[in-house]
C-alpha cells in the first residue's frame, strides 16, 4: 500500500491537522525526553503517516509496546503494514483510550504523545481525551502534546503540570510542544 497523501487527507478529514508530517526536529525533541533503555508502553494519538511511530520503534527495546490510535482509516491501514510485533494499530478515537487499553490488557502507560489537532476538536471531546489520558498514565508518566496553537495550554493545566513548553520554529508550520506530568 502506498503512503497516504497528507494533502488529500487534510482536505477530506477535519481531524487531519497538517499537510506535512511532523519534522525531524519534533521527533528528536520528544525522543530525547523519553527513556528507551527500559521496557516502556507508549500510546500515540493521531500518528498520521507515522513519522514519530517509526522513530519510536527504532529506539524501543524488544519488551516495549507502542499502541497507536488513529481515526483516519487510510492512515491506520498504512500503519498496519509496519511489520513489528511491538506495534498495535487501533482505528478508533483517543476518547476511547480507556476501553482500548482494557481490551489490550494494559493497565498503565509510560508515555502518551498526541498530534491530535485539539483546536479542531470539540471542548467536550478535548476534555474527555485529556482526563482519560491522565487516568491511563503511570504515576511517573508523561503526556507530550504538539500543536499549532497554544490554546490547549489552559485545558492541559486543569489536569497536568506543564513541565516544559517549546516552540519549534524549524517545523513547517511551527509547532508548540508541551511536556506534561501528573
Short mmCIF file of N, CA and C in Angstrom, two decimals:
data_model
loop_
_atom_site.label_atom_id
_atom_site.label_comp_id
_atom_site.label_asym_id
_atom_site.label_seq_id
_atom_site.Cartn_x
_atom_site.Cartn_y
_atom_site.Cartn_z
N UNK A 1 0.84 -1.19 0.00
CA UNK A 1 0.00 0.00 0.00
C UNK A 1 0.88 1.24 0.00
N UNK A 2 0.58 2.18 -0.87
CA UNK A 2 1.32 3.43 -0.95
C UNK A 2 1.01 4.30 0.26
N UNK A 3 1.98 5.12 0.64
CA UNK A 3 1.79 6.04 1.75
C UNK A 3 0.66 7.01 1.42
N UNK A 4 -0.32 7.16 2.32
CA UNK A 4 -1.43 8.09 2.05
C UNK A 4 -0.92 9.51 1.88
N UNK A 5 -1.54 10.23 0.99
CA UNK A 5 -1.15 11.60 0.71
C UNK A 5 -1.78 12.52 1.76
N UNK A 6 -0.93 13.26 2.50
CA UNK A 6 -1.42 14.11 3.59
C UNK A 6 -2.32 15.23 3.10
N UNK A 7 -2.03 15.82 1.96
CA UNK A 7 -2.85 16.94 1.47
C UNK A 7 -4.28 16.49 1.22
N UNK A 8 -4.45 15.36 0.53
CA UNK A 8 -5.82 14.91 0.26
C UNK A 8 -6.52 14.50 1.55
N UNK A 9 -5.79 13.88 2.48
CA UNK A 9 -6.40 13.53 3.77
C UNK A 9 -6.80 14.78 4.54
N UNK A 10 -5.96 15.80 4.49
CA UNK A 10 -6.24 17.07 5.17
C UNK A 10 -7.51 17.71 4.61
N UNK A 11 -7.67 17.66 3.30
CA UNK A 11 -8.84 18.28 2.67
C UNK A 11 -10.12 17.48 2.90
N UNK A 12 -9.99 16.18 3.11
CA UNK A 12 -11.17 15.32 3.26
C UNK A 12 -11.56 15.03 4.71
N UNK A 13 -10.62 15.19 5.64
CA UNK A 13 -10.85 14.78 7.03
C UNK A 13 -10.46 15.91 7.97
N UNK A 14 -11.43 16.51 8.64
CA UNK A 14 -11.15 17.66 9.52
C UNK A 14 -10.29 17.29 10.73
N UNK A 15 -10.10 16.01 10.98
CA UNK A 15 -9.26 15.59 12.10
C UNK A 15 -7.79 15.46 11.71
N UNK A 16 -7.48 15.63 10.43
CA UNK A 16 -6.09 15.63 9.98
C UNK A 16 -5.60 17.07 10.10
N UNK A 17 -4.52 17.27 10.88
CA UNK A 17 -4.10 18.61 11.27
C UNK A 17 -3.21 19.32 10.26
N UNK A 18 -2.51 18.59 9.42
CA UNK A 18 -1.49 19.23 8.60
C UNK A 18 -1.35 18.53 7.25
N UNK A 19 -0.77 19.26 6.32
CA UNK A 19 -0.48 18.68 5.01
C UNK A 19 0.93 18.10 4.97
N UNK A 20 1.64 18.20 6.09
CA UNK A 20 3.02 17.76 6.17
C UNK A 20 3.24 16.97 7.46
N UNK A 21 4.05 15.92 7.39
CA UNK A 21 4.38 15.14 8.59
C UNK A 21 5.18 15.98 9.57
N UNK A 22 5.15 15.57 10.83
CA UNK A 22 5.97 16.24 11.85
C UNK A 22 7.43 16.15 11.44
N UNK A 23 8.16 17.20 11.70
CA UNK A 23 9.56 17.26 11.27
C UNK A 23 10.46 16.42 12.16
N UNK A 24 11.66 16.22 11.68
CA UNK A 24 12.69 15.51 12.43
C UNK A 24 12.98 16.26 13.73
N UNK A 25 12.78 17.57 13.76
CA UNK A 25 13.05 18.36 14.96
C UNK A 25 12.06 18.04 16.08
N UNK A 26 10.80 17.86 15.71
CA UNK A 26 9.78 17.47 16.69
C UNK A 26 10.10 16.07 17.22
N UNK A 27 10.39 15.18 16.30
CA UNK A 27 10.70 13.79 16.65
C UNK A 27 11.89 13.72 17.60
N UNK A 28 12.98 14.40 17.25
CA UNK A 28 14.19 14.37 18.09
C UNK A 28 13.93 14.96 19.47
N UNK A 29 13.22 16.07 19.51
CA UNK A 29 12.95 16.73 20.79
C UNK A 29 12.18 15.80 21.73
N UNK A 30 11.13 15.20 21.23
CA UNK A 30 10.31 14.31 22.07
C UNK A 30 11.11 13.06 22.47
N UNK A 31 11.79 12.45 21.52
CA UNK A 31 12.53 11.22 21.82
C UNK A 31 13.65 11.43 22.83
N UNK A 32 14.30 12.58 22.80
CA UNK A 32 15.37 12.88 23.77
C UNK A 32 14.83 12.95 25.20
N UNK A 33 13.55 13.20 25.34
CA UNK A 33 12.94 13.36 26.66
C UNK A 33 12.30 12.06 27.16
N UNK A 34 12.51 10.99 26.43
CA UNK A 34 11.95 9.69 26.79
C UNK A 34 13.07 8.72 27.15
N UNK A 35 12.78 7.77 28.02
CA UNK A 35 13.76 6.77 28.44
C UNK A 35 13.49 5.46 27.69
N UNK A 36 14.30 5.20 26.68
CA UNK A 36 14.14 4.00 25.87
C UNK A 36 14.99 2.83 26.38
N UNK A 37 15.76 3.05 27.46
CA UNK A 37 16.62 2.00 27.98
C UNK A 37 15.86 0.92 28.74
N UNK A 38 14.64 1.23 29.15
CA UNK A 38 13.84 0.25 29.89
C UNK A 38 12.63 -0.15 29.05
N UNK A 39 11.93 -1.19 29.49
CA UNK A 39 10.69 -1.58 28.82
C UNK A 39 9.63 -0.52 29.12
N UNK A 40 9.04 0.01 28.07
CA UNK A 40 8.03 1.07 28.24
C UNK A 40 6.80 0.75 27.39
N UNK A 41 5.71 1.41 27.77
CA UNK A 41 4.50 1.35 26.96
C UNK A 41 4.19 2.78 26.53
N UNK A 42 4.07 2.96 25.23
CA UNK A 42 3.79 4.27 24.64
C UNK A 42 2.44 4.19 23.95
N UNK A 43 1.66 5.26 24.10
CA UNK A 43 0.43 5.43 23.33
C UNK A 43 0.62 6.68 22.49
N UNK A 44 0.31 6.57 21.21
CA UNK A 44 0.41 7.72 20.31
C UNK A 44 -0.96 7.98 19.70
N UNK A 45 -1.47 9.19 19.92
CA UNK A 45 -2.74 9.62 19.34
C UNK A 45 -2.46 10.37 18.04
N UNK A 46 -3.17 10.03 16.99
CA UNK A 46 -3.07 10.77 15.74
C UNK A 46 -1.70 10.69 15.10
N UNK A 47 -1.18 9.48 14.85
CA UNK A 47 0.16 9.35 14.28
C UNK A 47 0.27 9.74 12.81
N UNK A 48 -0.86 9.91 12.14
CA UNK A 48 -0.80 10.25 10.71
C UNK A 48 -0.11 9.16 9.93
N UNK A 49 0.95 9.52 9.21
CA UNK A 49 1.69 8.53 8.42
C UNK A 49 2.85 7.91 9.20
N UNK A 50 2.98 8.25 10.48
CA UNK A 50 3.92 7.53 11.34
C UNK A 50 5.33 8.07 11.47
N UNK A 51 5.54 9.36 11.30
CA UNK A 51 6.89 9.92 11.46
C UNK A 51 7.45 9.60 12.85
N UNK A 52 6.68 9.87 13.89
CA UNK A 52 7.12 9.55 15.25
C UNK A 52 7.08 8.04 15.50
N UNK A 53 6.05 7.39 15.02
CA UNK A 53 5.87 5.95 15.22
C UNK A 53 7.13 5.19 14.81
N UNK A 54 7.63 5.47 13.64
CA UNK A 54 8.79 4.75 13.11
C UNK A 54 10.03 5.00 13.95
N UNK A 55 10.20 6.22 14.44
CA UNK A 55 11.35 6.54 15.29
C UNK A 55 11.23 5.82 16.63
N UNK A 56 10.04 5.82 17.22
CA UNK A 56 9.84 5.10 18.48
C UNK A 56 10.24 3.63 18.32
N UNK A 57 9.78 3.01 17.24
CA UNK A 57 10.08 1.59 17.02
C UNK A 57 11.58 1.35 16.89
N UNK A 58 12.31 2.28 16.30
CA UNK A 58 13.76 2.15 16.18
C UNK A 58 14.44 2.22 17.54
N UNK A 59 13.90 3.04 18.44
CA UNK A 59 14.54 3.28 19.73
C UNK A 59 14.07 2.35 20.85
N UNK A 60 12.87 1.80 20.74
CA UNK A 60 12.30 0.96 21.79
C UNK A 60 13.04 -0.37 21.91
N UNK A 61 13.14 -0.89 23.15
CA UNK A 61 13.72 -2.22 23.28
C UNK A 61 12.67 -3.28 22.96
N UNK A 62 13.10 -4.53 22.91
CA UNK A 62 12.20 -5.58 22.41
C UNK A 62 11.03 -5.89 23.33
N UNK A 63 11.08 -5.49 24.59
CA UNK A 63 9.98 -5.75 25.52
C UNK A 63 8.97 -4.62 25.61
N UNK A 64 9.20 -3.55 24.88
CA UNK A 64 8.30 -2.39 24.92
C UNK A 64 7.12 -2.57 23.98
N UNK A 65 6.10 -1.72 24.16
CA UNK A 65 4.92 -1.75 23.29
C UNK A 65 4.58 -0.33 22.86
N UNK A 66 4.04 -0.23 21.65
CA UNK A 66 3.56 1.04 21.11
C UNK A 66 2.14 0.83 20.60
N UNK A 67 1.20 1.54 21.21
CA UNK A 67 -0.20 1.48 20.79
C UNK A 67 -0.50 2.80 20.10
N UNK A 68 -0.87 2.72 18.82
CA UNK A 68 -1.22 3.95 18.12
C UNK A 68 -2.71 3.97 17.83
N UNK A 69 -3.29 5.14 18.06
CA UNK A 69 -4.74 5.32 17.92
C UNK A 69 -4.96 6.37 16.85
N UNK A 70 -5.55 5.95 15.74
CA UNK A 70 -5.73 6.83 14.57
C UNK A 70 -7.17 6.71 14.07
N UNK A 71 -7.84 7.85 13.90
CA UNK A 71 -9.23 7.84 13.41
C UNK A 71 -9.31 7.69 11.90
N UNK A 72 -8.29 8.13 11.18
CA UNK A 72 -8.31 8.09 9.73
C UNK A 72 -8.01 6.66 9.25
N UNK A 73 -8.96 6.07 8.55
CA UNK A 73 -8.83 4.67 8.13
C UNK A 73 -7.66 4.44 7.17
N UNK A 74 -7.41 5.39 6.27
CA UNK A 74 -6.28 5.23 5.33
C UNK A 74 -4.95 5.21 6.08
N UNK A 75 -4.80 6.11 7.05
CA UNK A 75 -3.56 6.12 7.83
C UNK A 75 -3.43 4.83 8.64
N UNK A 76 -4.51 4.40 9.26
CA UNK A 76 -4.48 3.15 10.06
C UNK A 76 -4.08 1.96 9.19
N UNK A 77 -4.68 1.85 8.02
CA UNK A 77 -4.35 0.74 7.11
C UNK A 77 -2.89 0.78 6.70
N UNK A 78 -2.39 1.98 6.42
CA UNK A 78 -0.98 2.14 6.05
C UNK A 78 -0.07 1.71 7.20
N UNK A 79 -0.39 2.15 8.41
CA UNK A 79 0.45 1.85 9.57
C UNK A 79 0.39 0.37 9.96
N UNK A 80 -0.71 -0.29 9.66
CA UNK A 80 -0.83 -1.73 9.95
C UNK A 80 0.14 -2.55 9.10
N UNK A 81 0.65 -1.98 8.05
CA UNK A 81 1.61 -2.68 7.18
C UNK A 81 3.01 -2.74 7.80
N UNK A 82 3.24 -1.95 8.86
CA UNK A 82 4.54 -1.99 9.54
C UNK A 82 4.64 -3.33 10.26
N UNK A 83 5.64 -4.09 9.92
CA UNK A 83 5.80 -5.43 10.48
C UNK A 83 6.66 -5.37 11.74
N UNK A 84 6.00 -5.18 12.87
CA UNK A 84 6.69 -5.12 14.16
C UNK A 84 5.73 -5.59 15.24
N UNK A 85 6.09 -6.66 15.93
CA UNK A 85 5.18 -7.24 16.93
C UNK A 85 4.95 -6.32 18.13
N UNK A 86 5.78 -5.31 18.31
CA UNK A 86 5.61 -4.37 19.43
C UNK A 86 4.56 -3.31 19.12
N UNK A 87 4.15 -3.21 17.86
CA UNK A 87 3.21 -2.18 17.41
C UNK A 87 1.78 -2.71 17.37
N UNK A 88 0.88 -1.93 17.96
CA UNK A 88 -0.56 -2.24 17.91
C UNK A 88 -1.25 -1.02 17.32
N UNK A 89 -1.90 -1.21 16.17
CA UNK A 89 -2.59 -0.11 15.48
C UNK A 89 -4.09 -0.25 15.73
N UNK A 90 -4.69 0.83 16.22
CA UNK A 90 -6.12 0.83 16.51
C UNK A 90 -6.79 1.96 15.74
N UNK A 91 -7.78 1.62 14.92
CA UNK A 91 -8.55 2.62 14.17
C UNK A 91 -9.75 3.02 15.04
N UNK A 92 -9.55 4.07 15.85
CA UNK A 92 -10.56 4.49 16.81
C UNK A 92 -10.20 5.90 17.28
N UNK A 93 -11.02 6.44 18.15
CA UNK A 93 -10.79 7.77 18.71
C UNK A 93 -10.05 7.67 20.04
N UNK A 94 -9.20 8.64 20.30
CA UNK A 94 -8.48 8.70 21.58
C UNK A 94 -9.44 8.83 22.76
N UNK A 95 -10.65 9.31 22.51
CA UNK A 95 -11.61 9.43 23.62
C UNK A 95 -12.03 8.05 24.15
N UNK A 96 -11.69 7.00 23.43
CA UNK A 96 -11.98 5.63 23.85
C UNK A 96 -10.75 4.90 24.39
N UNK A 97 -9.71 5.65 24.73
CA UNK A 97 -8.43 5.03 25.10
C UNK A 97 -8.55 4.09 26.29
N UNK A 98 -9.40 4.40 27.25
CA UNK A 98 -9.54 3.51 28.41
C UNK A 98 -10.07 2.14 27.98
N UNK A 99 -11.06 2.12 27.12
CA UNK A 99 -11.60 0.85 26.62
C UNK A 99 -10.61 0.11 25.73
N UNK A 100 -9.88 0.87 24.92
CA UNK A 100 -8.87 0.27 24.04
C UNK A 100 -7.82 -0.46 24.88
N UNK A 101 -7.30 0.21 25.89
CA UNK A 101 -6.26 -0.40 26.72
C UNK A 101 -6.80 -1.57 27.54
N UNK A 102 -8.04 -1.47 27.97
CA UNK A 102 -8.65 -2.57 28.71
C UNK A 102 -8.72 -3.83 27.83
N UNK A 103 -9.13 -3.65 26.56
CA UNK A 103 -9.18 -4.79 25.63
C UNK A 103 -7.79 -5.40 25.42
N UNK A 104 -6.77 -4.53 25.46
CA UNK A 104 -5.39 -4.99 25.25
C UNK A 104 -4.74 -5.49 26.55
N UNK A 105 -5.49 -5.39 27.66
CA UNK A 105 -4.99 -5.80 28.98
C UNK A 105 -3.77 -4.98 29.41
N UNK A 106 -3.81 -3.69 29.09
CA UNK A 106 -2.77 -2.75 29.51
C UNK A 106 -3.37 -1.85 30.58
N UNK A 107 -2.74 -1.85 31.76
CA UNK A 107 -3.29 -1.08 32.88
C UNK A 107 -2.82 0.38 32.87
N UNK A 108 -1.53 0.60 32.72
CA UNK A 108 -0.95 1.95 32.76
C UNK A 108 0.10 2.07 31.68
N UNK A 109 0.34 3.31 31.24
CA UNK A 109 1.35 3.56 30.21
C UNK A 109 2.36 4.57 30.71
N UNK A 110 3.53 4.57 30.08
CA UNK A 110 4.61 5.46 30.48
C UNK A 110 4.56 6.80 29.76
N UNK A 111 4.19 6.76 28.49
CA UNK A 111 4.16 7.98 27.68
C UNK A 111 2.92 7.99 26.79
N UNK A 112 2.34 9.18 26.67
CA UNK A 112 1.30 9.40 25.67
C UNK A 112 1.77 10.59 24.84
N UNK A 113 1.74 10.44 23.53
CA UNK A 113 2.12 11.50 22.61
C UNK A 113 0.92 11.80 21.75
N UNK A 114 0.56 13.09 21.67
CA UNK A 114 -0.63 13.46 20.92
C UNK A 114 -0.34 14.48 19.83
N UNK A 115 -0.73 14.11 18.62
CA UNK A 115 -0.72 15.03 17.49
C UNK A 115 -2.13 15.42 17.09
N UNK A 116 -3.10 15.12 17.96
CA UNK A 116 -4.50 15.46 17.67
C UNK A 116 -4.63 16.97 17.55
N UNK A 117 -5.28 17.45 16.50
CA UNK A 117 -5.49 18.91 16.37
C UNK A 117 -6.60 19.37 17.31
N UNK A 118 -6.24 19.62 18.57
CA UNK A 118 -7.25 19.98 19.57
C UNK A 118 -8.00 21.26 19.23
N UNK A 119 -7.41 22.14 18.43
CA UNK A 119 -8.11 23.37 18.04
C UNK A 119 -9.29 23.06 17.12
N UNK A 120 -9.31 21.87 16.54
CA UNK A 120 -10.41 21.45 15.66
C UNK A 120 -11.28 20.39 16.32
N UNK A 121 -11.14 20.25 17.64
CA UNK A 121 -11.88 19.25 18.40
C UNK A 121 -12.87 19.96 19.31
N UNK A 122 -14.02 19.38 19.53
CA UNK A 122 -15.00 19.99 20.43
C UNK A 122 -14.43 20.07 21.85
N UNK A 123 -14.91 21.04 22.62
CA UNK A 123 -14.46 21.18 24.01
C UNK A 123 -14.73 19.91 24.81
N UNK A 124 -15.88 19.30 24.56
CA UNK A 124 -16.25 18.08 25.28
C UNK A 124 -15.27 16.94 24.97
N UNK A 125 -14.97 16.74 23.69
CA UNK A 125 -14.06 15.66 23.31
C UNK A 125 -12.65 15.93 23.84
N UNK A 126 -12.22 17.18 23.76
CA UNK A 126 -10.91 17.57 24.26
C UNK A 126 -10.79 17.24 25.76
N UNK A 127 -11.81 17.61 26.52
CA UNK A 127 -11.81 17.37 27.97
C UNK A 127 -11.78 15.87 28.27
N UNK A 128 -12.56 15.10 27.54
CA UNK A 128 -12.59 13.64 27.73
C UNK A 128 -11.21 13.04 27.47
N UNK A 129 -10.60 13.43 26.36
CA UNK A 129 -9.29 12.87 25.99
C UNK A 129 -8.24 13.22 27.04
N UNK A 130 -8.21 14.47 27.48
CA UNK A 130 -7.21 14.89 28.46
C UNK A 130 -7.41 14.16 29.79
N UNK A 131 -8.65 14.07 30.26
CA UNK A 131 -8.92 13.38 31.53
C UNK A 131 -8.60 11.89 31.45
N UNK A 132 -8.99 11.26 30.35
CA UNK A 132 -8.71 9.83 30.20
C UNK A 132 -7.21 9.58 30.06
N UNK A 133 -6.51 10.51 29.43
CA UNK A 133 -5.06 10.37 29.31
C UNK A 133 -4.42 10.40 30.69
N UNK A 134 -4.85 11.31 31.53
CA UNK A 134 -4.32 11.35 32.90
C UNK A 134 -4.58 10.02 33.60
N UNK A 135 -5.75 9.45 33.38
CA UNK A 135 -6.12 8.20 34.03
C UNK A 135 -5.31 6.99 33.59
N UNK A 136 -4.80 7.00 32.37
CA UNK A 136 -4.05 5.83 31.88
C UNK A 136 -2.56 5.93 32.16
N UNK A 137 -2.08 7.14 32.49
CA UNK A 137 -0.65 7.31 32.72
C UNK A 137 -0.23 6.75 34.07
N UNK A 138 0.94 6.12 34.09
CA UNK A 138 1.56 5.67 35.32
C UNK A 138 1.88 6.90 36.17
N UNK A 139 2.19 6.70 37.44
CA UNK A 139 2.44 7.84 38.33
C UNK A 139 3.57 8.74 37.85
N UNK A 140 4.54 8.19 37.14
CA UNK A 140 5.64 8.99 36.58
C UNK A 140 5.47 9.22 35.08
N UNK A 141 4.27 8.97 34.58
CA UNK A 141 4.02 9.08 33.15
C UNK A 141 4.08 10.50 32.63
N UNK A 142 4.33 10.62 31.34
CA UNK A 142 4.47 11.93 30.69
C UNK A 142 3.54 11.98 29.48
N UNK A 143 2.90 13.14 29.32
CA UNK A 143 2.00 13.41 28.20
C UNK A 143 2.62 14.51 27.36
N UNK A 144 3.00 14.17 26.12
CA UNK A 144 3.52 15.15 25.17
C UNK A 144 2.40 15.53 24.21
N UNK A 145 2.22 16.81 24.01
CA UNK A 145 1.20 17.31 23.09
C UNK A 145 1.88 18.31 22.17
N UNK A 146 1.75 18.11 20.86
CA UNK A 146 2.29 19.12 19.94
C UNK A 146 1.14 19.70 19.13
N UNK A 147 1.14 21.03 19.05
CA UNK A 147 0.01 21.78 18.48
C UNK A 147 0.50 22.99 17.70
N UNK A 148 -0.37 23.47 16.81
CA UNK A 148 -0.08 24.71 16.09
C UNK A 148 -0.45 25.93 16.93
N UNK A 149 -1.40 25.76 17.83
CA UNK A 149 -1.90 26.86 18.65
C UNK A 149 -1.69 26.55 20.12
N UNK A 150 -1.46 27.59 20.92
CA UNK A 150 -1.19 27.37 22.35
C UNK A 150 -2.44 27.32 23.22
N UNK A 151 -3.63 27.46 22.63
CA UNK A 151 -4.87 27.49 23.40
C UNK A 151 -5.08 26.24 24.26
N UNK A 152 -4.49 25.14 23.90
CA UNK A 152 -4.65 23.90 24.66
C UNK A 152 -4.02 23.99 26.05
N UNK A 153 -3.13 24.94 26.22
CA UNK A 153 -2.40 25.06 27.49
C UNK A 153 -3.33 25.14 28.70
N UNK A 154 -4.37 25.96 28.63
CA UNK A 154 -5.31 26.09 29.75
C UNK A 154 -6.00 24.77 30.06
N UNK A 155 -6.36 24.04 29.02
CA UNK A 155 -7.01 22.73 29.21
C UNK A 155 -6.05 21.72 29.85
N UNK A 156 -4.80 21.74 29.41
CA UNK A 156 -3.81 20.83 29.97
C UNK A 156 -3.57 21.11 31.45
N UNK A 157 -3.52 22.40 31.80
CA UNK A 157 -3.23 22.79 33.19
C UNK A 157 -4.32 22.37 34.16
N UNK A 158 -5.50 22.06 33.68
CA UNK A 158 -6.58 21.59 34.56
C UNK A 158 -6.30 20.18 35.09
N UNK A 159 -5.52 19.39 34.36
CA UNK A 159 -5.24 18.00 34.75
C UNK A 159 -3.76 17.70 34.97
N UNK A 160 -2.90 18.51 34.41
CA UNK A 160 -1.46 18.22 34.43
C UNK A 160 -0.64 19.42 34.88
N UNK A 161 0.60 19.11 35.28
CA UNK A 161 1.58 20.17 35.48
C UNK A 161 2.39 20.23 34.18
N UNK A 162 2.48 21.41 33.60
CA UNK A 162 3.27 21.54 32.37
C UNK A 162 4.73 21.71 32.77
N UNK A 163 5.52 20.70 32.48
CA UNK A 163 6.94 20.69 32.85
C UNK A 163 7.74 21.58 31.91
N UNK A 164 7.42 21.52 30.63
CA UNK A 164 8.13 22.37 29.66
C UNK A 164 7.22 22.66 28.48
N UNK A 165 7.59 23.72 27.79
CA UNK A 165 6.85 24.17 26.61
C UNK A 165 7.89 24.69 25.63
N UNK A 166 7.85 24.21 24.40
CA UNK A 166 8.85 24.63 23.42
C UNK A 166 8.18 24.96 22.10
N UNK A 167 8.54 26.09 21.55
CA UNK A 167 8.10 26.46 20.21
C UNK A 167 9.16 25.96 19.24
N UNK A 168 8.78 25.06 18.36
CA UNK A 168 9.72 24.53 17.36
C UNK A 168 9.47 25.23 16.04
N UNK A 169 10.26 26.27 15.79
CA UNK A 169 10.07 27.09 14.59
C UNK A 169 10.63 26.42 13.34
N UNK A 170 11.47 25.41 13.51
CA UNK A 170 12.03 24.71 12.34
C UNK A 170 11.02 23.76 11.72
N UNK A 171 9.95 23.46 12.45
CA UNK A 171 8.86 22.67 11.87
C UNK A 171 8.04 23.60 10.97
N UNK A 172 7.54 23.08 9.86
CA UNK A 172 6.70 23.89 8.97
C UNK A 172 5.31 23.27 8.94
N UNK A 173 4.30 23.99 9.44
CA UNK A 173 4.38 25.24 10.20
C UNK A 173 4.92 24.99 11.61
N UNK A 174 5.35 26.06 12.29
CA UNK A 174 5.87 25.91 13.65
C UNK A 174 4.85 25.25 14.59
N UNK A 175 5.37 24.47 15.52
CA UNK A 175 4.53 23.77 16.50
C UNK A 175 5.01 24.08 17.91
N UNK A 176 4.07 24.02 18.85
CA UNK A 176 4.40 24.13 20.26
C UNK A 176 4.31 22.72 20.84
N UNK A 177 5.35 22.34 21.58
CA UNK A 177 5.38 21.03 22.22
C UNK A 177 5.24 21.24 23.73
N UNK A 178 4.22 20.63 24.30
CA UNK A 178 4.00 20.67 25.74
C UNK A 178 4.42 19.33 26.33
N UNK A 179 5.18 19.37 27.41
CA UNK A 179 5.54 18.17 28.15
C UNK A 179 4.83 18.25 29.49
N UNK A 180 3.93 17.34 29.75
CA UNK A 180 3.07 17.41 30.93
C UNK A 180 3.25 16.20 31.84
N UNK A 181 3.18 16.46 33.14
CA UNK A 181 3.25 15.40 34.15
C UNK A 181 2.01 15.42 35.01
N UNK A 182 1.71 14.28 35.64
CA UNK A 182 0.55 14.19 36.54
C UNK A 182 0.75 15.07 37.75
#
